[in-house]
PDB file of C-alpha atoms in Angstrom:
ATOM      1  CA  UNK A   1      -2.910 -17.856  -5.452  1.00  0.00           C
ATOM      2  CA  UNK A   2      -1.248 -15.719  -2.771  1.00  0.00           C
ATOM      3  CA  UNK A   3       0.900 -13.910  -5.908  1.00  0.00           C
ATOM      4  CA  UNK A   4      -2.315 -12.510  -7.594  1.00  0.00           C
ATOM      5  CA  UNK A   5      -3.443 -11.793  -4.384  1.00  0.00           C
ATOM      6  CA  UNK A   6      -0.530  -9.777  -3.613  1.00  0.00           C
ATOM      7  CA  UNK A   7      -0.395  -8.437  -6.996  1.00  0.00           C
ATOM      8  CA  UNK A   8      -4.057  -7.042  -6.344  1.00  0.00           C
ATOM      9  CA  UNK A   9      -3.293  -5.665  -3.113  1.00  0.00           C
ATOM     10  CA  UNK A  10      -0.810  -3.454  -4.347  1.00  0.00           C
ATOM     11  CA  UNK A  11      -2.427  -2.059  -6.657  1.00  0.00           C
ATOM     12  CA  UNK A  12      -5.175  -1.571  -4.275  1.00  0.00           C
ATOM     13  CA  UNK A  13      -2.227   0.506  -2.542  1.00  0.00           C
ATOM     14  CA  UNK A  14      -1.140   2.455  -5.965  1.00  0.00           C
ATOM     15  CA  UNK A  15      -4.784   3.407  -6.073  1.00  0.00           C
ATOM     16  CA  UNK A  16      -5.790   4.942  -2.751  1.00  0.00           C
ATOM     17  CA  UNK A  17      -2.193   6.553  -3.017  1.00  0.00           C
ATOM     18  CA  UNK A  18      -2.463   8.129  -6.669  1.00  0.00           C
ATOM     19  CA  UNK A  19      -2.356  11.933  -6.919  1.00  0.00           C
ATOM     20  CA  UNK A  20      -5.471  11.526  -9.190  1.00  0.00           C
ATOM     21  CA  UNK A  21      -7.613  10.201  -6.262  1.00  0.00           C
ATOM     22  CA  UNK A  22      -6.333  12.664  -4.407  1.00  0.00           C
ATOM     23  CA  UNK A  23      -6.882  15.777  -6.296  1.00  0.00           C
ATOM     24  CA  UNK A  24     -10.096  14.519  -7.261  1.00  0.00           C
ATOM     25  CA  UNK A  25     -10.927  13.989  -3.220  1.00  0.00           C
ATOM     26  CA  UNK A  26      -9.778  17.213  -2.653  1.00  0.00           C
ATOM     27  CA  UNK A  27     -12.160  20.102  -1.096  1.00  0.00           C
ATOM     28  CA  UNK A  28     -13.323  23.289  -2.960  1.00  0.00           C
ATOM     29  CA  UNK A  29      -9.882  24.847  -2.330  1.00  0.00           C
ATOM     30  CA  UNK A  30      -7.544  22.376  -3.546  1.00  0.00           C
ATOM     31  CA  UNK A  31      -6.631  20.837  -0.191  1.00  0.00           C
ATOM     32  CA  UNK A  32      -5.733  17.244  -0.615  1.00  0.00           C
ATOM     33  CA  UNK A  33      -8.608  15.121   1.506  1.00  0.00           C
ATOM     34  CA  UNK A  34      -8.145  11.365   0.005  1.00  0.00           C
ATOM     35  CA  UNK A  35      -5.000   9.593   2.504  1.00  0.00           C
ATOM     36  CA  UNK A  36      -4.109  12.345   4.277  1.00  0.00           C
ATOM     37  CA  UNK A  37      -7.613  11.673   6.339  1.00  0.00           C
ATOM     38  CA  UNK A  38      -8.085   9.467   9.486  1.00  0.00           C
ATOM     39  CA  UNK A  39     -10.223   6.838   7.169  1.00  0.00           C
ATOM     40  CA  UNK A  40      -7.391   7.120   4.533  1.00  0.00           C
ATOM     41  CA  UNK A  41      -4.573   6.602   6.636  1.00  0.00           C
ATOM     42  CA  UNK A  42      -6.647   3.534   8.052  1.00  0.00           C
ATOM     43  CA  UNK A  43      -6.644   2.080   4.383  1.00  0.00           C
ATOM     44  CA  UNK A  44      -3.510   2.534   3.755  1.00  0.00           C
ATOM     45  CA  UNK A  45      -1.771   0.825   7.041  1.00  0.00           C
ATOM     46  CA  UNK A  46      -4.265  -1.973   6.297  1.00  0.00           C
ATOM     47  CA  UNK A  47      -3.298  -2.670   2.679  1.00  0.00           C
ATOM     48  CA  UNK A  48       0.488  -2.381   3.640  1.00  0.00           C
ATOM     49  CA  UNK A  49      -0.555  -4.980   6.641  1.00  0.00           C
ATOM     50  CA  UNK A  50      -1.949  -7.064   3.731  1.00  0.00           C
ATOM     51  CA  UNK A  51       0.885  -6.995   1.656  1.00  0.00           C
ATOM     52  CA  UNK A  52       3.037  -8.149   4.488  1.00  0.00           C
ATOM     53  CA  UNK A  53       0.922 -10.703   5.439  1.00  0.00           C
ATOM     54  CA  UNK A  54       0.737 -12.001   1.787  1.00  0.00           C
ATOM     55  CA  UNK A  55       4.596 -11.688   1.070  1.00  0.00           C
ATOM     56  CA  UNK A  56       5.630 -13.835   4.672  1.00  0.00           C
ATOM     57  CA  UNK A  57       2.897 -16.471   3.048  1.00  0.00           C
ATOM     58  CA  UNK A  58       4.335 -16.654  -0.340  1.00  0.00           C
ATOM     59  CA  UNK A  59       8.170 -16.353   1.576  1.00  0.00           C
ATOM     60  CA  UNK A  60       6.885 -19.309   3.836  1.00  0.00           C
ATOM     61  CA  UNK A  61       6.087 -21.573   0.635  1.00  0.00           C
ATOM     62  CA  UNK A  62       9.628 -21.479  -0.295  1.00  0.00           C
ATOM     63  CA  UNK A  63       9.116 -18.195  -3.041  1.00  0.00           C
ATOM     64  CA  UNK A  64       8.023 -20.763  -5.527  1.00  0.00           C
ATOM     65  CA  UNK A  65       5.270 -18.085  -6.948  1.00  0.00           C
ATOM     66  CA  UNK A  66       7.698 -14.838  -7.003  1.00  0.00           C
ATOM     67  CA  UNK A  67      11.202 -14.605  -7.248  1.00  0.00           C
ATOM     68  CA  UNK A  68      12.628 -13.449  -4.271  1.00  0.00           C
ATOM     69  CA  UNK A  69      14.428  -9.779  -6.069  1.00  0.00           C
ATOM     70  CA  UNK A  70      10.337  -8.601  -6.878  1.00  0.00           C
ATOM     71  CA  UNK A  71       9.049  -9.622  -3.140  1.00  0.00           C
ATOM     72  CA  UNK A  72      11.741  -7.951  -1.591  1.00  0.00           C
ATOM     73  CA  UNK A  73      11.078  -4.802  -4.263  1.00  0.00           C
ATOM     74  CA  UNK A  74       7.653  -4.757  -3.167  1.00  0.00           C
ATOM     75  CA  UNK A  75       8.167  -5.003   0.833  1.00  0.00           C
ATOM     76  CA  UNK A  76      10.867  -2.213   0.080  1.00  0.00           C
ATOM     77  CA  UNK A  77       8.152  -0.196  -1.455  1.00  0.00           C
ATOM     78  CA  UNK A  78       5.300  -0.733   1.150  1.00  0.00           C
ATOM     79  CA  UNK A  79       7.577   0.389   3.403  1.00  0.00           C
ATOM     80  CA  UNK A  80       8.397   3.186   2.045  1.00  0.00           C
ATOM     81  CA  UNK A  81       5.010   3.962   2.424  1.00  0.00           C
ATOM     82  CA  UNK A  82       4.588   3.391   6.093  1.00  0.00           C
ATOM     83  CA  UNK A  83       7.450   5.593   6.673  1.00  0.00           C
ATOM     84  CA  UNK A  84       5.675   8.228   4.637  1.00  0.00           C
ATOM     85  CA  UNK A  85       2.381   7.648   6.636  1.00  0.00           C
ATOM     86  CA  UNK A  86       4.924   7.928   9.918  1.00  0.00           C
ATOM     87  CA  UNK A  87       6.770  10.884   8.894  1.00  0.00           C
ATOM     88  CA  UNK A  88       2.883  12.376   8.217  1.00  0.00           C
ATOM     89  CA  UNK A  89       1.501  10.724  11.620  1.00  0.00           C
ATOM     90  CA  UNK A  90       4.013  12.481  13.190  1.00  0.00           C
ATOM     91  CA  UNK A  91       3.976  15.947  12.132  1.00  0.00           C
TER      92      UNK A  91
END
């Protein structure tokens, strides 16, 4: 349960951040609109809140529905993108 969960979450995540959704959000001259807005950023710091939340559940039950090398790959990767939302936050 919490691993397809998890599984759609992220790609929830992969979604909102593909380049496709983001050229295709983009504005009349090309600027990028999609998760580089206030609502966008919002959806992205929520999903990677999700995946958290689901990963500590499934680590709680004892990693009986994920091996532990994959959860760690994928906490590794939604970091990744909260640094990236940071690093854009910031500047």
């Amino acid at each position: 349960m919490f691993m397809e969960k998890l599984v759609r979450e992220t790609e929830r995540l992969s979604l909102i951040c593909s380049m496709l959704d983001t050229m295709r959000r983009a504005d009349r001259d090309r600027n990028a609109r999609g998760w580089t807005s206030p609502i966008g950023l919002l959806k992205m710091t929520r999903s990677c809140a999700t995946i958290s939340e689901l990963a500590t559940s499934i680590a709680k039950a004892g990693y009986r529905e994920c091996d532990r090398q994959t959860l760690e790959e994928i906490l590794s990767e939604t970091r990744q993108v909260l640094y990236s939302l940071q690093a854009e936050f910031a500047s």
